[in-house]
Coordinates of C-alpha atoms in Angstrom, one line a residue:
M238 CA 118.2 168.6 167.7
G239 CA 117.5 168.1 164.0
F240 CA 115.8 171.5 163.8
L241 CA 118.8 173.1 165.5
L242 CA 121.3 171.5 163.2
Y243 CA 119.3 172.4 160.1
G244 CA 119.0 176.0 161.4
V245 CA 122.8 176.3 161.9
L246 CA 123.4 175.0 158.3
F247 CA 120.9 177.4 156.9
I248 CA 122.5 180.3 158.6
I249 CA 126.0 179.3 157.4
S250 CA 124.7 179.4 153.8
L251 CA 123.6 183.0 154.1
P252 CA 125.6 186.2 153.6
I253 CA 127.2 187.2 157.0
R254 CA 125.3 190.5 157.1
L255 CA 121.9 188.7 157.2
V256 CA 122.8 186.5 160.1
P257 CA 122.4 188.8 163.1
V258 CA 119.0 190.2 161.9
L259 CA 117.6 186.7 161.2
L260 CA 118.8 185.4 164.6
I261 CA 117.2 188.3 166.5
S262 CA 114.0 188.2 164.5
S263 CA 113.7 184.4 164.7
A264 CA 114.2 184.6 168.5
A265 CA 111.5 187.2 168.8
L266 CA 109.1 185.2 166.7
T267 CA 109.8 182.1 168.7
L268 CA 109.4 183.8 172.0
G269 CA 106.1 185.5 170.9
L270 CA 104.6 182.3 169.6
T271 CA 105.7 180.4 172.7
V272 CA 104.0 183.0 175.0
I273 CA 100.8 182.7 172.9
N274 CA 101.0 178.9 173.0
D275 CA 101.4 178.8 176.8
R276 CA 98.5 181.1 177.2
K277 CA 96.3 179.1 174.9
I278 CA 97.2 175.9 176.8
L279 CA 96.4 177.5 180.1
L280 CA 93.0 178.7 178.9
T281 CA 91.9 175.8 176.7
Q282 CA 94.3 172.8 177.4
S283 CA 94.9 172.9 173.6
P284 CA 98.2 174.1 172.0
I285 CA 98.5 176.4 169.0
T286 CA 98.1 174.6 165.7
F287 CA 98.4 175.3 162.1
L288 CA 94.6 175.5 162.0
D289 CA 94.7 178.4 164.5
F290 CA 96.8 180.4 162.0
K291 CA 94.2 179.8 159.3
I292 CA 91.4 181.0 161.6
T293 CA 93.5 183.9 162.8
A294 CA 94.3 185.1 159.3
L295 CA 90.6 185.4 158.6
N296 CA 89.6 186.8 162.0
P297 CA 92.4 187.6 164.5
Q298 CA 90.0 189.1 167.0
G299 CA 87.9 186.0 166.9
L300 CA 90.8 183.8 168.2
I301 CA 91.5 186.3 171.0
N302 CA 87.9 186.3 172.0
A303 CA 87.6 182.5 171.8
V304 CA 90.5 181.8 174.1
K305 CA 89.6 184.8 176.4
A306 CA 93.0 186.2 176.1
P307 CA 93.8 189.7 177.4
P308 CA 92.9 192.6 175.0
W309 CA 96.5 193.4 174.5
T310 CA 97.2 190.0 172.9
I311 CA 95.7 191.2 169.7
Y312 CA 98.6 193.8 169.5
L313 CA 101.1 191.0 170.0
L314 CA 99.6 189.1 167.1
Y315 CA 99.7 192.2 164.9
A316 CA 103.3 192.9 166.0
L317 CA 104.4 189.4 165.1
A318 CA 102.7 189.6 161.8
I319 CA 104.3 192.9 161.0
L320 CA 107.7 191.6 162.1
A321 CA 107.4 188.6 159.8
V322 CA 106.5 190.9 156.8
V323 CA 109.3 193.3 157.6
I324 CA 111.8 190.4 157.8
V325 CA 110.7 189.0 154.5
F326 CA 110.9 192.4 152.7
W327 CA 114.2 193.2 154.4
V328 CA 115.7 189.9 153.3
L329 CA 114.5 190.5 149.8
F330 CA 115.8 194.0 149.7
H331 CA 119.2 193.1 151.2
S332 CA 119.6 190.1 148.9
S333 CA 119.2 192.4 145.9
R334 CA 122.0 194.7 147.4
V335 CA 124.2 191.7 148.0
L336 CA 123.7 190.6 144.4
S337 CA 124.6 194.1 143.2
D338 CA 127.7 194.2 145.3
A339 CA 128.7 190.8 144.1
R340 CA 128.5 192.0 140.5
R341 CA 130.5 195.1 141.3
K342 CA 133.2 193.2 143.2
G343 CA 133.3 190.2 140.9
T344 CA 132.3 187.7 143.6
L345 CA 129.3 186.2 141.8
G346 CA 130.9 182.8 141.9
R347 CA 131.0 182.8 145.7
L348 CA 127.4 184.0 145.8
A349 CA 126.4 181.2 143.4
L350 CA 127.9 178.7 145.8
N351 CA 125.8 180.2 148.6
F352 CA 122.7 179.9 146.4
I353 CA 123.4 176.3 145.5
A354 CA 124.0 175.5 149.2
L355 CA 120.7 177.1 150.0
I356 CA 118.9 175.0 147.3
L357 CA 120.5 171.8 148.7
L358 CA 119.4 172.8 152.2
V359 CA 115.8 173.4 151.0
V360 CA 115.7 170.0 149.3
T361 CA 117.2 168.1 152.3
G362 CA 115.0 170.2 154.6
I363 CA 111.9 169.0 152.8
F364 CA 113.1 165.4 153.2
F365 CA 113.9 166.0 156.8
L366 CA 110.5 167.5 157.6
K367 CA 108.7 164.5 156.0
Q368 CA 110.8 162.1 158.0
F369 CA 110.2 164.2 161.1
S370 CA 106.4 164.2 160.7
H371 CA 106.3 160.4 160.1
T372 CA 108.5 159.7 163.0
V373 CA 106.4 161.9 165.3
Q374 CA 103.2 160.2 164.1
E375 CA 104.6 156.7 164.8
F376 CA 105.7 157.9 168.2
V377 CA 102.3 159.4 169.0
I378 CA 100.4 156.2 168.0
E379 CA 102.8 153.7 169.6
S380 CA 103.2 155.6 172.9
D381 CA 99.6 156.7 173.1
V382 CA 100.6 160.3 174.0
A383 CA 97.7 162.0 172.2
W384 CA 94.8 160.3 174.0
E385 CA 94.1 163.4 176.2
S386 CA 94.2 167.1 175.2
K387 CA 96.7 167.6 178.1
D388 CA 99.0 165.1 176.5
F389 CA 98.7 166.8 173.2
S390 CA 99.7 170.1 174.8
D391 CA 102.7 168.5 176.5
L392 CA 103.7 167.1 173.1
S393 CA 103.8 170.7 171.7
K394 CA 106.3 171.6 174.4
K395 CA 108.5 168.5 173.7
L396 CA 108.6 169.2 170.0
S397 CA 109.2 173.0 170.5
I398 CA 106.8 175.5 168.9
W399 CA 108.2 175.2 165.4
G400 CA 108.3 171.4 165.4
F401 CA 104.8 171.1 166.7
L402 CA 103.4 173.7 164.3
Y403 CA 104.8 171.7 161.4
Y404 CA 103.4 168.5 162.9
S405 CA 100.0 170.1 163.2
Y406 CA 100.3 171.2 159.6
Y407 CA 100.9 167.5 158.8
L408 CA 97.7 166.6 160.7
E409 CA 95.8 169.4 159.0
K410 CA 96.9 168.3 155.6
N411 CA 95.9 164.6 156.2
E412 CA 93.0 164.9 158.6
S413 CA 91.7 168.5 158.5
G414 CA 88.0 167.8 158.4
D415 CA 85.5 168.8 155.7
Y416 CA 84.0 171.7 157.8
F417 CA 87.2 173.7 157.3
N418 CA 87.8 172.8 153.7
S419 CA 86.8 175.0 150.8
R420 CA 83.1 175.6 150.5
H421 CA 81.0 173.4 148.2
S422 CA 78.3 174.6 145.8
A423 CA 75.8 172.0 147.0
T424 CA 72.5 173.7 148.0
P425 CA 71.4 173.0 151.6
P426 CA 68.1 171.1 152.0
S427 CA 65.0 173.3 151.4
K428 CA 62.6 174.3 154.1
K429 CA 60.0 171.9 152.6
E430 CA 62.4 169.0 152.6
I431 CA 63.4 169.5 156.2
E432 CA 59.7 169.9 157.3
E433 CA 58.9 166.6 155.6
A434 CA 61.7 164.9 157.5
V435 CA 60.7 166.5 160.8
K436 CA 57.1 165.4 160.5
E437 CA 58.3 161.8 159.9
F438 CA 60.0 161.6 163.3
V439 CA 58.1 164.0 165.6
N440 CA 54.5 165.3 166.3
L441 CA 54.7 168.8 167.7
E442 CA 51.0 169.1 168.2
R443 CA 51.2 166.6 171.1
A444 CA 53.5 168.9 173.1
R445 CA 51.7 172.2 172.6
P446 CA 48.9 171.8 175.2
H447 CA 51.4 171.3 178.0
K448 CA 53.7 173.5 180.0
K449 CA 57.3 173.5 178.9
P450 CA 58.7 170.3 180.5
N451 CA 61.6 169.9 182.8
I452 CA 64.4 168.2 180.9
V453 CA 67.1 165.9 182.3
V454 CA 69.8 164.3 180.2
V455 CA 72.0 161.7 181.7
L456 CA 75.3 160.7 179.9
A457 CA 75.9 157.2 181.4
E458 CA 79.6 156.6 181.3
S459 CA 80.6 153.5 179.3
T460 CA 77.1 152.1 179.3
F461 CA 75.7 149.7 176.6
N462 CA 73.6 146.6 176.5
P463 CA 75.9 143.5 176.6
S464 CA 73.0 141.4 175.3
D465 CA 73.1 143.5 172.1
A466 CA 76.8 143.2 171.6
F467 CA 77.7 139.6 172.8
R468 CA 76.5 136.1 172.5
L469 CA 75.6 135.3 176.1
T470 CA 74.2 132.3 178.0
K471 CA 71.5 134.5 179.5
P472 CA 70.2 137.9 178.4
I473 CA 70.9 140.9 180.7
K474 CA 67.9 142.2 182.6
N475 CA 68.2 145.9 183.3
R476 CA 65.5 148.6 183.3
L477 CA 67.8 150.9 181.3
F478 CA 67.2 148.8 178.3
E479 CA 63.5 147.9 178.9
P480 CA 60.5 150.0 178.0
N481 CA 58.3 151.4 180.9
K482 CA 55.1 153.3 181.0
Y483 CA 56.8 156.5 180.1
T484 CA 59.1 155.2 177.3
Q485 CA 58.8 157.3 174.1
A486 CA 61.9 156.0 172.3
I487 CA 64.4 153.3 173.1
G488 CA 67.1 151.2 171.4
P489 CA 70.7 151.2 170.0
M490 CA 72.3 154.6 169.3
Y491 CA 75.5 155.4 167.3
V492 CA 78.4 157.4 168.7
N493 CA 81.8 158.3 167.4
A494 CA 83.8 157.4 170.5
V495 CA 85.1 153.9 170.9
G496 CA 86.5 152.7 174.2
G497 CA 87.0 156.2 175.5
G498 CA 86.5 159.9 174.5
T499 CA 83.5 160.9 176.6
W500 CA 84.1 164.5 175.8
I501 CA 83.4 163.8 172.1
T502 CA 79.9 162.4 173.0
E503 CA 79.3 165.3 175.4
F504 CA 80.0 167.8 172.7
E505 CA 77.8 166.0 170.1
S506 CA 74.9 165.5 172.4
I507 CA 74.9 169.2 173.4
I508 CA 75.8 170.8 170.1
G509 CA 74.1 168.3 167.7
V510 CA 77.0 168.4 165.2
D511 CA 79.2 165.5 164.3
S512 CA 82.7 166.0 165.6
R513 CA 84.3 164.1 162.7
L514 CA 83.5 167.1 160.4
F515 CA 86.5 168.9 162.1
G516 CA 89.2 166.2 161.5
Y517 CA 91.7 165.8 164.3
S518 CA 90.4 168.9 166.0
G519 CA 87.1 167.1 166.5
Y520 CA 88.8 164.7 168.9
Y521 CA 89.7 167.4 171.4
T522 CA 86.2 168.9 171.4
H523 CA 86.2 170.5 174.9
A524 CA 89.6 172.1 174.2
S525 CA 89.7 172.8 170.5
L526 CA 86.1 173.4 169.5
S527 CA 84.2 174.6 172.6
P528 CA 85.7 178.2 172.4
Y529 CA 84.1 178.7 169.1
V530 CA 80.6 177.5 170.0
S531 CA 77.9 180.1 169.3
R532 CA 74.7 178.1 169.7
S533 CA 73.9 174.9 171.5
F534 CA 71.0 173.0 172.9
A535 CA 71.7 174.8 176.2
T536 CA 71.5 178.2 174.6
Y537 CA 68.4 177.1 172.7
L538 CA 66.6 176.2 176.0
K539 CA 67.8 179.4 177.7
D540 CA 66.2 181.3 174.9
H541 CA 63.0 179.4 175.8
G542 CA 63.1 180.4 179.4
Y543 CA 65.0 177.5 180.9
S544 CA 67.6 177.5 183.6
T545 CA 70.6 175.3 182.5
E546 CA 73.1 173.5 184.7
T547 CA 75.4 170.5 184.5
Y548 CA 76.4 168.1 187.2
Q549 CA 79.7 166.2 186.9
A550 CA 81.0 163.3 189.0
L551 CA 84.6 164.5 188.4
E552 CA 86.4 167.8 188.9
G553 CA 85.9 170.7 186.5
D554 CA 89.5 170.7 185.2
F555 CA 89.1 167.2 183.9
Y556 CA 89.4 167.5 180.1
N557 CA 88.8 171.2 180.4
A558 CA 85.1 170.4 181.3
A559 CA 84.3 173.6 183.3
N560 CA 85.5 176.0 180.6
A561 CA 83.9 173.9 177.9
Y562 CA 80.4 173.9 179.5
R563 CA 80.6 177.7 180.0
N564 CA 81.4 177.9 176.3
Y565 CA 78.4 175.6 175.6
G566 CA 76.2 178.2 177.3
F567 CA 75.3 176.5 180.7
D568 CA 74.4 178.8 183.5
R569 CA 75.9 176.7 186.3
F570 CA 78.6 174.0 186.5
Y571 CA 78.7 171.7 189.5
E572 CA 81.7 169.4 190.0
N573 CA 82.7 166.4 192.1
I574 CA 79.1 165.5 192.8
G575 CA 78.9 162.5 195.1
G576 CA 82.2 163.4 196.7
A577 CA 84.0 160.2 195.9
G578 CA 85.5 161.1 192.5
W579 CA 86.2 158.0 190.4
D580 CA 84.7 155.8 193.1
T581 CA 81.3 157.5 193.0
T582 CA 78.5 155.1 192.2
D583 CA 75.8 156.3 189.8
E584 CA 73.2 155.9 192.6
Q585 CA 75.3 158.1 194.9
F586 CA 75.7 160.6 192.2
I587 CA 71.9 160.9 191.4
D588 CA 71.1 161.0 195.1
A589 CA 73.5 164.0 195.4
V590 CA 72.0 165.7 192.3
I591 CA 68.5 165.4 193.7
S592 CA 69.5 166.7 197.1
M593 CA 71.1 169.7 195.5
S594 CA 68.0 170.5 193.4
H595 CA 65.7 173.3 194.4
E596 CA 62.3 174.6 193.3
E597 CA 62.4 177.0 190.4
D598 CA 59.8 179.3 188.8
K599 CA 60.9 178.3 185.4
P600 CA 61.6 175.0 183.7
F601 CA 65.0 173.4 184.2
F602 CA 67.5 171.6 182.0
K603 CA 70.0 169.4 183.9
Y604 CA 72.8 167.6 182.0
L605 CA 74.4 164.9 184.2
V606 CA 77.6 163.0 183.6
T607 CA 78.2 159.8 185.6
I608 CA 81.4 157.8 186.1
Q609 CA 80.8 154.4 187.7
N610 CA 80.9 152.2 184.6
H611 CA 84.2 153.5 183.4
S612 CA 86.9 150.9 182.7
P613 CA 88.7 148.9 184.0
H614 CA 86.3 146.3 185.4
R615 CA 88.5 144.4 187.7
C616 CA 87.4 141.0 189.1
K617 CA 86.7 141.7 192.7
N618 CA 83.1 140.8 193.6
F619 CA 82.9 137.2 192.3
K620 CA 84.6 134.1 193.6
D621 CA 83.1 131.4 191.3
K622 CA 80.9 131.1 188.2
T623 CA 77.8 130.2 190.2
Q624 CA 77.7 133.9 191.2
F625 CA 77.6 135.1 187.6
V626 CA 74.5 136.6 186.1
T627 CA 75.5 135.5 182.7
M628 CA 78.6 134.3 180.8
L629 CA 80.0 134.5 177.3
K630 CA 78.4 131.7 175.2
G631 CA 81.0 128.9 174.7
L632 CA 83.1 130.0 177.7
D633 CA 81.4 128.3 180.6
E634 CA 84.0 128.8 183.2
F635 CA 85.3 131.2 185.8
N636 CA 87.9 133.5 184.2
E637 CA 88.8 137.1 183.8
L638 CA 86.7 137.6 180.7
N639 CA 83.4 136.4 182.3
C640 CA 84.3 138.1 185.6
A641 CA 84.9 141.5 184.0
L642 CA 81.6 141.2 182.1
N643 CA 79.7 140.5 185.3
E644 CA 81.5 143.3 187.1
Y645 CA 80.2 145.6 184.4
V646 CA 76.6 144.1 184.7
L647 CA 76.8 144.7 188.5
N648 CA 77.8 148.4 188.0
A649 CA 75.0 148.9 185.5
K650 CA 72.5 147.8 188.1
S651 CA 73.5 151.0 190.1
T652 CA 72.9 153.0 186.9
S653 CA 69.4 151.4 186.6
R654 CA 68.5 152.3 190.1
A655 CA 69.7 155.8 189.6
F656 CA 67.5 156.0 186.4
I657 CA 64.4 154.9 188.4
K658 CA 65.2 157.5 191.1
L659 CA 65.3 160.2 188.6
I660 CA 61.9 159.3 187.1
K661 CA 60.4 159.4 190.6
Y662 CA 62.0 162.8 191.3
L663 CA 60.6 164.2 188.1
E664 CA 57.2 162.7 188.9
E665 CA 57.3 164.6 192.2
Q666 CA 58.3 167.8 190.4
E667 CA 55.4 167.5 188.1
K668 CA 53.0 167.1 191.0
L669 CA 54.5 170.2 192.6
T670 CA 54.7 172.5 189.6
G671 CA 52.4 171.0 187.0
R672 CA 55.4 170.7 184.6
P673 CA 55.7 167.5 182.7
F674 CA 59.1 166.0 182.2
V675 CA 61.4 164.5 179.6
L676 CA 64.4 162.3 180.6
L677 CA 67.0 161.0 178.2
I678 CA 69.7 158.5 179.3
F679 CA 72.3 157.2 176.9
G680 CA 75.7 155.6 176.8
D681 CA 78.7 157.7 175.6
H682 CA 80.7 154.8 174.3
Q683 CA 81.3 151.1 174.9
P684 CA 83.8 150.5 177.7
H685 CA 87.5 150.2 176.9
T686 CA 87.4 146.8 178.6
F687 CA 85.5 145.2 175.8
S688 CA 86.8 147.3 172.9
K689 CA 89.1 145.9 170.2
S690 CA 90.8 149.3 170.1
A691 CA 92.1 148.5 173.6
S692 CA 95.4 146.7 173.9
V693 CA 95.8 145.2 177.4
I694 CA 93.5 146.0 180.3
D695 CA 95.0 144.8 183.6
Y696 CA 95.9 141.2 183.1
Y697 CA 93.8 140.1 180.1
N698 CA 93.7 141.0 176.5
S699 CA 90.5 142.7 175.5
E700 CA 90.9 141.3 171.9
Q701 CA 89.6 138.0 173.3
Y702 CA 86.1 139.5 173.6
Q703 CA 85.8 139.9 169.8
K704 CA 85.2 136.3 169.1
F705 CA 82.0 136.5 171.1
R706 CA 80.6 139.6 169.5
K707 CA 77.4 139.7 167.5
N708 CA 77.0 141.9 164.4
F709 CA 76.8 145.0 166.6
S710 CA 79.1 147.9 165.9
E711 CA 81.6 149.0 168.5
R712 CA 80.1 152.5 167.9
E713 CA 76.7 151.5 169.2
T714 CA 75.5 152.1 172.7
F715 CA 71.9 152.8 173.8
F716 CA 69.4 155.6 174.4
H717 CA 66.2 155.7 176.3
I718 CA 63.8 158.7 176.3
V719 CA 61.0 158.7 178.8
S720 CA 58.4 161.5 179.2
S721 CA 55.1 162.2 180.8
I722 CA 54.0 163.8 177.5
P723 CA 53.1 160.9 175.2
G724 CA 53.1 160.8 171.4
V725 CA 55.6 163.5 170.6
L726 CA 58.2 161.2 169.1
K727 CA 57.9 158.8 166.2
C728 CA 61.5 157.7 166.4
C729 CA 63.2 156.2 164.8
G730 CA 61.6 153.8 162.4
G731 CA 63.8 150.9 163.2
T732 CA 67.0 152.9 162.6
A733 CA 69.5 153.5 165.4
P734 CA 69.9 157.3 165.5
H735 CA 73.2 159.0 165.9
V736 CA 73.8 160.8 169.2
T737 CA 73.8 164.2 167.4
M738 CA 70.0 163.6 166.8
M739 CA 69.3 163.7 170.5
P740 CA 69.1 167.5 171.1
T741 CA 66.9 167.8 168.0
L742 CA 64.5 165.2 169.2
L743 CA 64.3 166.7 172.7
S744 CA 63.6 170.2 171.2
A745 CA 60.3 168.7 169.8
Y746 CA 59.0 168.9 173.4
V747 CA 59.8 172.7 173.5
A748 CA 59.4 174.1 170.0
S749 CA 56.3 176.2 169.2
D750 CA 56.4 175.1 165.5
L751 CA 58.6 173.4 163.0
D752 CA 60.8 176.4 162.5
D753 CA 61.4 176.5 166.2
M754 CA 63.1 173.1 166.4
Y755 CA 66.8 173.0 167.3
L756 CA 69.0 172.0 164.3
D757 CA 66.1 170.4 162.5
V758 CA 68.4 169.5 159.6
N759 CA 69.5 166.6 161.7
L760 CA 66.2 164.8 161.1
Y761 CA 66.7 165.4 157.3
S762 CA 70.0 163.6 157.7
L763 CA 68.4 160.7 159.6
K764 CA 65.8 160.3 157.0
N765 CA 68.1 160.4 154.0
C766 CA 71.3 159.0 155.4
G767 CA 70.4 156.8 158.3
P768 CA 72.5 156.9 161.5
D769 CA 75.8 158.0 159.8
F770 CA 76.1 160.4 156.9
L771 CA 79.8 159.5 156.7
N772 CA 79.2 155.7 156.6
N773 CA 82.4 155.2 158.6
E774 CA 84.4 156.9 155.9
V775 CA 85.9 159.4 158.4
S776 CA 87.1 158.4 161.9
H777 CA 89.0 161.1 163.8
G778 CA 92.1 160.0 165.5
G779 CA 93.6 157.9 162.8
Y780 CA 96.7 160.0 162.9
L781 CA 96.7 160.4 166.7
F782 CA 96.2 156.8 168.0
N783 CA 95.1 153.4 166.8
A784 CA 91.5 153.9 165.8
P785 CA 89.5 150.8 165.1
E786 CA 89.2 149.8 161.5
T787 CA 85.7 150.1 160.1
P788 CA 84.3 149.3 156.6
Q789 CA 84.0 152.3 154.4
T790 CA 81.0 152.5 152.1
G791 CA 81.2 156.1 151.0
K792 CA 79.5 159.3 152.2
C793 CA 75.8 159.8 152.0
P794 CA 74.7 161.3 148.6
V795 CA 73.3 164.5 150.3
Y796 CA 76.4 164.9 152.5
E797 CA 77.6 168.1 150.8
N798 CA 74.1 169.6 151.2
L799 CA 74.1 168.7 154.9
L800 CA 77.6 170.2 155.3
N801 CA 76.5 173.6 154.0
A802 CA 73.4 173.4 156.1
Y803 CA 75.5 173.0 159.2
R804 CA 77.7 175.9 158.2
N805 CA 74.6 178.1 157.6
A806 CA 73.2 177.2 161.0
E807 CA 75.8 179.5 162.7
I808 CA 76.5 177.0 165.4
F809 CA 80.1 178.2 165.5
K810 CA 81.5 181.7 165.5
D811 CA 84.7 183.1 164.1
F812 CA 85.6 180.1 161.9

């Protein structure tokens, strides 16, 4: 309503001859942008933003290709651009005629009043837009309507195309991401510097005598080791967190998602690039970034002769997953594996994946996404505290906090059994084909149940868990790499790696030499910056929802060098 009122006042301040043209042209622009916005939402579950205009200005065909729009869409973009230019020149030309007529007719005074009115409207308009953006931001955070990309798309329709574009400009201005900002002069790390870092963490010589291994990656939904995070009466026993005869690397791992946002970790574990580099766009990775992906760990393996496929416990339209994985370069996408949707246990899921697998002449890469450990963890399997495996230290009683913790521990047992079944499956494949195996399992984020970013889960306040926490970041989960090829990894020197390191580490089992590693600059980052080159300075989502507060200690000294290295890696197209 505010935009409508402002528009009416703006029109009233103009000479009467300008009004019809401006009304018609504005309607045409609005209609054209609305059509493009609806099309983009349909294809990517992400609305048009101010960032899209910046990208389109540099490469309009790139945007059309990225969202897989019909070829004729490019002509609509050109038509809208030409129309905007024509309107601007027409208004300027006609304004000069109006000024000349005013001089000739002696009506400069009335024209001056129009001009003053226009200046006042511009000033009040700037104030109105600032108030509008702050009001929308408060609404978005308080009502939690930007948690999913679908909700973000719905918000664009509620605000109208012009209102949402201005709000996205506000987001772009405050949280644009360093990847899109002006290029820095910092020199990327040299080949020698990167090689030294790679040699510190991997030994390629150990992998070369073997056939290319079958590779399986399991993203274990909401999985972490409670013994690492909480003070407990008894430590948790689970084979996910314990070394076995095949273990090559194991321990805590940093992620950028807290309490939710699986798609962020999916993106980072497949692409190998930190999503926070892209500001608020990095939160909706499947929708906003996947269309621009040019290279990924999946395409890297395809180039090395692998078949690539992903198995998902949920449907493909969930968070735009099916489209995103095609953009990431996977050959095949399998959805609703296990058949029970949100109720699918991890053991059921892995059983289904194994039953669907078939013999192949070439090595395979399978990326699996489970669902069982997802929040909430309602108290339904325990009646008294004697049934608990463990309790929060200092809270020796039967209550919702201890019960939810034990529900989680119970679910994680299913994940553990699934993990062992996968190892046995890969052992059998090695006997049949002679191909060794590599299996990575990791947690995408800590559960919303135990996160201080959560507000109220069911009938208890998750904030109550914080008093039992150890000095273990909410951004830490776990990772466990097992392989029948020993000695390839020397990771990670007591440092918890970031999830973006995973595809680089796995590529050591495939690469023919140091130059053949996937995104080897990641290991330079790990050596020089530790697990987080941003040191918590950037946390996407701060303008979209209540992101947890984290101490900020400044970016890594070689951050700008790394940023340019990622740009030069050509992971993304058409930016």
